[in-house]
Structure formats: structure tokens, C-alpha cells
CSV table of C-alpha atoms in Angstrom, one decimal:
chain,number,residue,atom,x,y,z
A,1,UNK,CA,16.1,54.3,-5.8
A,2,UNK,CA,18.7,55.3,-8.5
A,3,UNK,CA,20.9,56.9,-6.0
A,4,UNK,CA,20.8,53.9,-3.6
A,5,UNK,CA,21.7,51.5,-6.4
A,6,UNK,CA,24.6,53.8,-7.5
A,7,UNK,CA,25.9,53.9,-4.0
A,8,UNK,CA,25.9,50.1,-3.7
A,9,UNK,CA,27.8,49.9,-7.1
A,10,UNK,CA,30.5,52.3,-5.9
A,11,UNK,CA,30.9,50.3,-2.6
A,12,UNK,CA,31.4,47.1,-4.5
A,13,UNK,CA,34.2,48.6,-6.6
A,14,UNK,CA,37.1,47.6,-4.3
A,15,UNK,CA,37.6,44.4,-6.1
A,16,UNK,CA,37.5,45.9,-9.6
A,17,UNK,CA,40.5,47.0,-11.7
A,18,UNK,CA,41.3,49.3,-14.6
A,19,UNK,CA,43.3,52.4,-15.5
A,20,UNK,CA,40.9,54.7,-13.7
A,21,UNK,CA,39.2,54.5,-10.3
A,22,UNK,CA,35.9,55.3,-8.6
A,23,UNK,CA,35.8,59.0,-7.8
A,24,UNK,CA,38.2,60.0,-10.6
A,25,UNK,CA,37.2,62.8,-13.0
A,26,UNK,CA,37.6,61.8,-16.6
A,27,UNK,CA,37.1,63.3,-20.1
A,28,UNK,CA,35.4,61.3,-22.9
A,29,UNK,CA,37.6,61.9,-25.9
A,30,UNK,CA,35.1,61.0,-28.5
A,31,UNK,CA,31.9,62.7,-27.2
A,32,UNK,CA,33.7,65.6,-25.4
A,33,UNK,CA,32.2,65.6,-21.9
A,34,UNK,CA,33.5,65.4,-18.3
A,35,UNK,CA,32.3,63.0,-15.7
A,36,UNK,CA,33.1,61.1,-12.6
A,37,UNK,CA,33.5,57.3,-12.4
A,38,UNK,CA,31.2,55.6,-10.0
A,39,UNK,CA,31.7,51.9,-10.9
A,40,UNK,CA,34.1,49.8,-12.9
A,41,UNK,CA,33.6,46.5,-14.8
A,42,UNK,CA,36.7,44.5,-15.6
A,43,UNK,CA,35.1,43.8,-19.1
A,44,UNK,CA,31.9,44.6,-20.9
A,45,UNK,CA,29.0,43.5,-18.7
A,46,UNK,CA,25.8,44.9,-20.3
A,47,UNK,CA,23.5,42.8,-22.6
A,48,UNK,CA,24.8,41.7,-26.0
A,49,UNK,CA,22.0,43.7,-27.6
A,50,UNK,CA,23.3,47.0,-26.1
A,51,UNK,CA,26.8,46.2,-27.3
A,52,UNK,CA,25.7,45.3,-30.8
A,53,UNK,CA,23.6,48.4,-31.1
A,54,UNK,CA,25.9,51.0,-29.5
A,55,UNK,CA,29.5,49.8,-29.2
A,56,UNK,CA,30.2,46.9,-31.6
A,57,UNK,CA,32.5,48.8,-34.0
A,58,UNK,CA,33.8,51.2,-31.4
A,59,UNK,CA,35.3,49.3,-28.5
A,60,UNK,CA,36.4,45.8,-27.5
A,61,UNK,CA,34.5,43.9,-24.8
A,62,UNK,CA,37.8,42.7,-23.3
A,63,UNK,CA,38.8,45.9,-21.6
A,64,UNK,CA,37.6,47.7,-18.5
A,65,UNK,CA,34.2,49.6,-18.9
A,66,UNK,CA,33.3,52.4,-16.6
A,67,UNK,CA,30.0,53.8,-15.3
A,68,UNK,CA,30.2,57.6,-15.4
A,69,UNK,CA,28.0,60.3,-14.1
A,70,UNK,CA,28.0,62.9,-16.9
A,71,UNK,CA,28.7,66.5,-15.8
A,72,UNK,CA,25.9,69.0,-16.2
A,73,UNK,CA,23.2,66.4,-16.9
A,74,UNK,CA,21.2,63.8,-15.1
A,75,UNK,CA,22.7,61.1,-17.4
A,76,UNK,CA,25.0,58.1,-16.8
A,77,UNK,CA,27.2,56.6,-19.5
A,78,UNK,CA,28.8,53.2,-19.9
A,79,UNK,CA,32.2,53.9,-21.4
A,80,UNK,CA,35.1,51.7,-22.6
A,81,UNK,CA,38.5,52.6,-21.1
A,82,UNK,CA,40.0,53.4,-24.5
A,83,UNK,CA,37.6,56.4,-24.8
A,84,UNK,CA,38.6,58.1,-21.5
A,85,UNK,CA,41.5,60.2,-20.4
A,86,UNK,CA,42.4,61.6,-17.0
A,87,UNK,CA,41.7,65.2,-16.2
A,88,UNK,CA,44.7,66.5,-14.4
A,89,UNK,CA,43.2,69.7,-13.0
A,90,UNK,CA,39.7,68.4,-12.2
A,91,UNK,CA,36.9,70.5,-10.8
A,92,UNK,CA,33.7,69.1,-9.2
A,93,UNK,CA,31.0,68.0,-11.6
A,94,UNK,CA,27.3,68.9,-11.5
A,95,UNK,CA,25.1,65.8,-11.2
A,96,UNK,CA,22.2,65.0,-8.9
A,97,UNK,CA,23.6,61.6,-7.8
A,98,UNK,CA,27.1,62.9,-6.7
A,99,UNK,CA,26.0,63.6,-3.2
A,100,UNK,CA,24.3,60.2,-2.8
A,101,UNK,CA,27.4,58.3,-3.9
A,102,UNK,CA,30.4,60.3,-2.7
A,103,UNK,CA,31.3,61.8,0.6
A,104,UNK,CA,33.3,64.8,-0.6
A,105,UNK,CA,35.5,66.3,-3.3
A,106,UNK,CA,39.2,66.6,-2.4
A,107,UNK,CA,42.4,67.1,-4.3
A,108,UNK,CA,40.7,66.7,-7.7
A,109,UNK,CA,38.7,63.6,-7.0
A,110,UNK,CA,35.6,62.4,-5.2
A,111,UNK,CA,35.9,60.3,-2.1
A,112,UNK,CA,33.4,57.4,-1.7
A,113,UNK,CA,31.0,57.6,1.2
A,114,UNK,CA,32.4,54.5,2.8
A,115,UNK,CA,35.7,53.4,4.4
A,116,UNK,CA,38.3,51.7,2.2
A,117,UNK,CA,40.5,49.3,4.1
């Protein structure tokens, strides 16, 4: 079920915007981990309670937020754009959901398992 919902999120991403894109490998500057973006929200979209507990003093709501599969774990993260940086020489990540969301890894990024027009 998780993989199916993640795939749908990635497919809906065509209308989203931000500095990074679905399939891009990124580095979390604060918590020092790699991951791959599988969805983008143009601004913070989780419940207010989550923001107040986790991110209130760390990041503005009015910036893109990314859903990231964390390398070497089975975890996902919801990360403000300001905490991410691009990985120029990206290698594939290890996460159980990657094969359910993406078709393949090519030229340092993952390609979605759907046609982009």
C-alpha cells in the first residue's frame, strides 16, 4: 500500500515546482543523509501540529517542501528546501520503495515510472 501511494504522489508531481525535482538525489545539510525526492509540495502541506512540533523554528512554511526516501533506511522525510543541496556525483540509493516509484537510475537521477509529456 505504501509503495502504491508513493507512486501516485510521484505521478502527480508534474504540476509542482521548486529548486529540486522528483528523482533527484539530494543531501540533507542539517541531518547529513542522502535521499531521493519522490514528491514536491509548493509550500508546507502537513498538519499544523506537525509543523509546530518539528519545524516551527527551523523552516518557513512558505517555501517548497520535499518528500524524500532516506538512503539506507525504510524511512521517508518531509524536508524544507532550505535544508537540501544537490549531489553532483549521485549514486543510487538503497530504499525499499525506489523500485515501486521509479523506472530506473540514469545519469545521476531516478526516472519516474511514467511518461512525462
